[in-house]
């Protein structure tokens, strides 16, 4: 069974530029999460989808971050404009509805200079 | 306010000995706990979990113990192997009753197992 796919794996941009990340969850997983992991910290939730609807985006900085999951499968996370403090690993995870076990992709390491 | 705390940033043990990783939590509403393992440049992988109705769950070399009165859980690895060297995260689902929803993670403990 294929795992959670993410691209790109690494991205370096200058501040004020925009960037987008892509995630393809495990087949059949209706719930999809985006987490931000800053160096030395645990992952922190940015947004949670169930199918193509948003369940929780309370911690998403909506002035610069946006995310969508239009067809209930793939998802994209966008940052525009990026700030230096956005440098982090962005992790996508998916799970079956009702299951606490989440499966993570390899992440995208973003460096903002 | 950190709801899940891992107070030891690192732990070093000898191959073949026991590794004990600790985790404390502050929210008494948490009813499920998970441990994840993370290698460099990879995403976290699920290792083992425990429901709050149990005080122990075992899977091969890995055992998780839960002490609800102390709001404390621990992960025991016996015997430790060099391939166990990784960062271990303790986590709890943020939504109660259904034991699902976003995971609240501790900061992680880096385990080094020396041959």
PDB file of N, CA, C and O in Angstrom, chain A residues 35-39 86-91 106-110, chain B residues 38:
ATOM      1  N   UNK A  35       0.501  19.729   9.123  1.00  0.00           N
ATOM      2  CA  UNK A  35       1.188  20.136  10.342  1.00  0.00           C
ATOM      3  C   UNK A  35       2.428  20.952   9.976  1.00  0.00           C
ATOM      4  O   UNK A  35       3.040  20.745   8.928  1.00  0.00           O
ATOM      5  N   UNK A  36       2.810  21.846  10.885  1.00  0.00           N
ATOM      6  CA  UNK A  36       4.065  22.576  10.765  1.00  0.00           C
ATOM      7  C   UNK A  36       4.985  22.117  11.897  1.00  0.00           C
ATOM      8  O   UNK A  36       4.557  22.093  13.065  1.00  0.00           O
ATOM      9  N   UNK A  37       6.216  21.713  11.546  1.00  0.00           N
ATOM     10  CA  UNK A  37       7.163  21.330  12.586  1.00  0.00           C
ATOM     11  C   UNK A  37       8.379  22.234  12.519  1.00  0.00           C
ATOM     12  O   UNK A  37       9.179  22.158  11.578  1.00  0.00           O
ATOM     13  N   UNK A  38       8.523  23.071  13.529  1.00  0.00           N
ATOM     14  CA  UNK A  38       9.684  23.938  13.655  1.00  0.00           C
ATOM     15  C   UNK A  38      10.777  23.158  14.371  1.00  0.00           C
ATOM     16  O   UNK A  38      10.493  22.313  15.232  1.00  0.00           O
ATOM     17  N   UNK A  39      12.020  23.428  14.023  1.00  0.00           N
ATOM     18  CA  UNK A  39      13.162  22.697  14.576  1.00  0.00           C
ATOM     19  C   UNK A  39      13.111  22.659  16.101  1.00  0.00           C
ATOM     20  O   UNK A  39      12.949  23.695  16.750  1.00  0.00           O
ATOM     21  N   UNK A  86       8.502  31.239   8.840  1.00  0.00           N
ATOM     22  CA  UNK A  86       7.811  30.103   8.224  1.00  0.00           C
ATOM     23  C   UNK A  86       8.771  28.965   7.896  1.00  0.00           C
ATOM     24  O   UNK A  86       8.337  27.888   7.445  1.00  0.00           O
ATOM     25  N   UNK A  87      10.059  29.181   8.108  1.00  0.00           N
ATOM     26  CA  UNK A  87      11.036  28.106   7.883  1.00  0.00           C
ATOM     27  C   UNK A  87      10.719  26.950   8.826  1.00  0.00           C
ATOM     28  O   UNK A  87      10.725  27.113  10.056  1.00  0.00           O
ATOM     29  N   UNK A  88      10.431  25.793   8.255  1.00  0.00           N
ATOM     30  CA  UNK A  88       9.969  24.644   9.034  1.00  0.00           C
ATOM     31  C   UNK A  88       9.812  23.459   8.092  1.00  0.00           C
ATOM     32  O   UNK A  88      10.008  23.575   6.885  1.00  0.00           O
ATOM     33  N   UNK A  89       9.465  22.323   8.677  1.00  0.00           N
ATOM     34  CA  UNK A  89       9.055  21.159   7.882  1.00  0.00           C
ATOM     35  C   UNK A  89       7.533  21.124   7.877  1.00  0.00           C
ATOM     36  O   UNK A  89       6.904  21.227   8.940  1.00  0.00           O
ATOM     37  N   UNK A  90       6.950  20.991   6.696  1.00  0.00           N
ATOM     38  CA  UNK A  90       5.495  20.925   6.568  1.00  0.00           C
ATOM     39  C   UNK A  90       5.123  19.473   6.288  1.00  0.00           C
ATOM     40  O   UNK A  90       5.519  18.890   5.280  1.00  0.00           O
ATOM     41  N   UNK A  91       4.368  18.902   7.220  1.00  0.00           N
ATOM     42  CA  UNK A  91       4.013  17.496   7.181  1.00  0.00           C
ATOM     43  C   UNK A  91       2.539  17.333   6.832  1.00  0.00           C
ATOM     44  O   UNK A  91       1.686  18.034   7.374  1.00  0.00           O
ATOM     45  N   UNK A 106       6.673  12.239   4.096  1.00  0.00           N
ATOM     46  CA  UNK A 106       8.062  12.551   4.437  1.00  0.00           C
ATOM     47  C   UNK A 106       8.293  14.025   4.771  1.00  0.00           C
ATOM     48  O   UNK A 106       9.320  14.374   5.341  1.00  0.00           O
ATOM     49  N   UNK A 107       7.330  14.882   4.414  1.00  0.00           N
ATOM     50  CA  UNK A 107       7.466  16.295   4.735  1.00  0.00           C
ATOM     51  C   UNK A 107       8.163  17.099   3.649  1.00  0.00           C
ATOM     52  O   UNK A 107       8.864  16.554   2.795  1.00  0.00           O
ATOM     53  N   UNK A 108       7.941  18.405   3.702  1.00  0.00           N
ATOM     54  CA  UNK A 108       8.646  19.360   2.847  1.00  0.00           C
ATOM     55  C   UNK A 108       9.416  20.299   3.756  1.00  0.00           C
ATOM     56  O   UNK A 108       8.816  20.959   4.618  1.00  0.00           O
ATOM     57  N   UNK A 109      10.721  20.345   3.577  1.00  0.00           N
ATOM     58  CA  UNK A 109      11.533  21.268   4.376  1.00  0.00           C
ATOM     59  C   UNK A 109      11.613  22.592   3.657  1.00  0.00           C
ATOM     60  O   UNK A 109      12.168  22.688   2.559  1.00  0.00           O
ATOM     61  N   UNK A 110      11.042  23.634   4.260  1.00  0.00           N
ATOM     62  CA  UNK A 110      11.042  24.974   3.680  1.00  0.00           C
ATOM     63  C   UNK A 110      12.051  25.852   4.393  1.00  0.00           C
ATOM     64  O   UNK A 110      12.052  25.928   5.624  1.00  0.00           O
TER      65      UNK A 110
ATOM     66  N   UNK B  38      10.637   9.042  14.690  1.00  0.00           N
ATOM     67  CA  UNK B  38      10.999   9.835  13.513  1.00  0.00           C
ATOM     68  C   UNK B  38      12.495   9.748  13.245  1.00  0.00           C
ATOM     69  O   UNK B  38      13.308  10.110  14.102  1.00  0.00           O
TER      70      UNK B  38
END
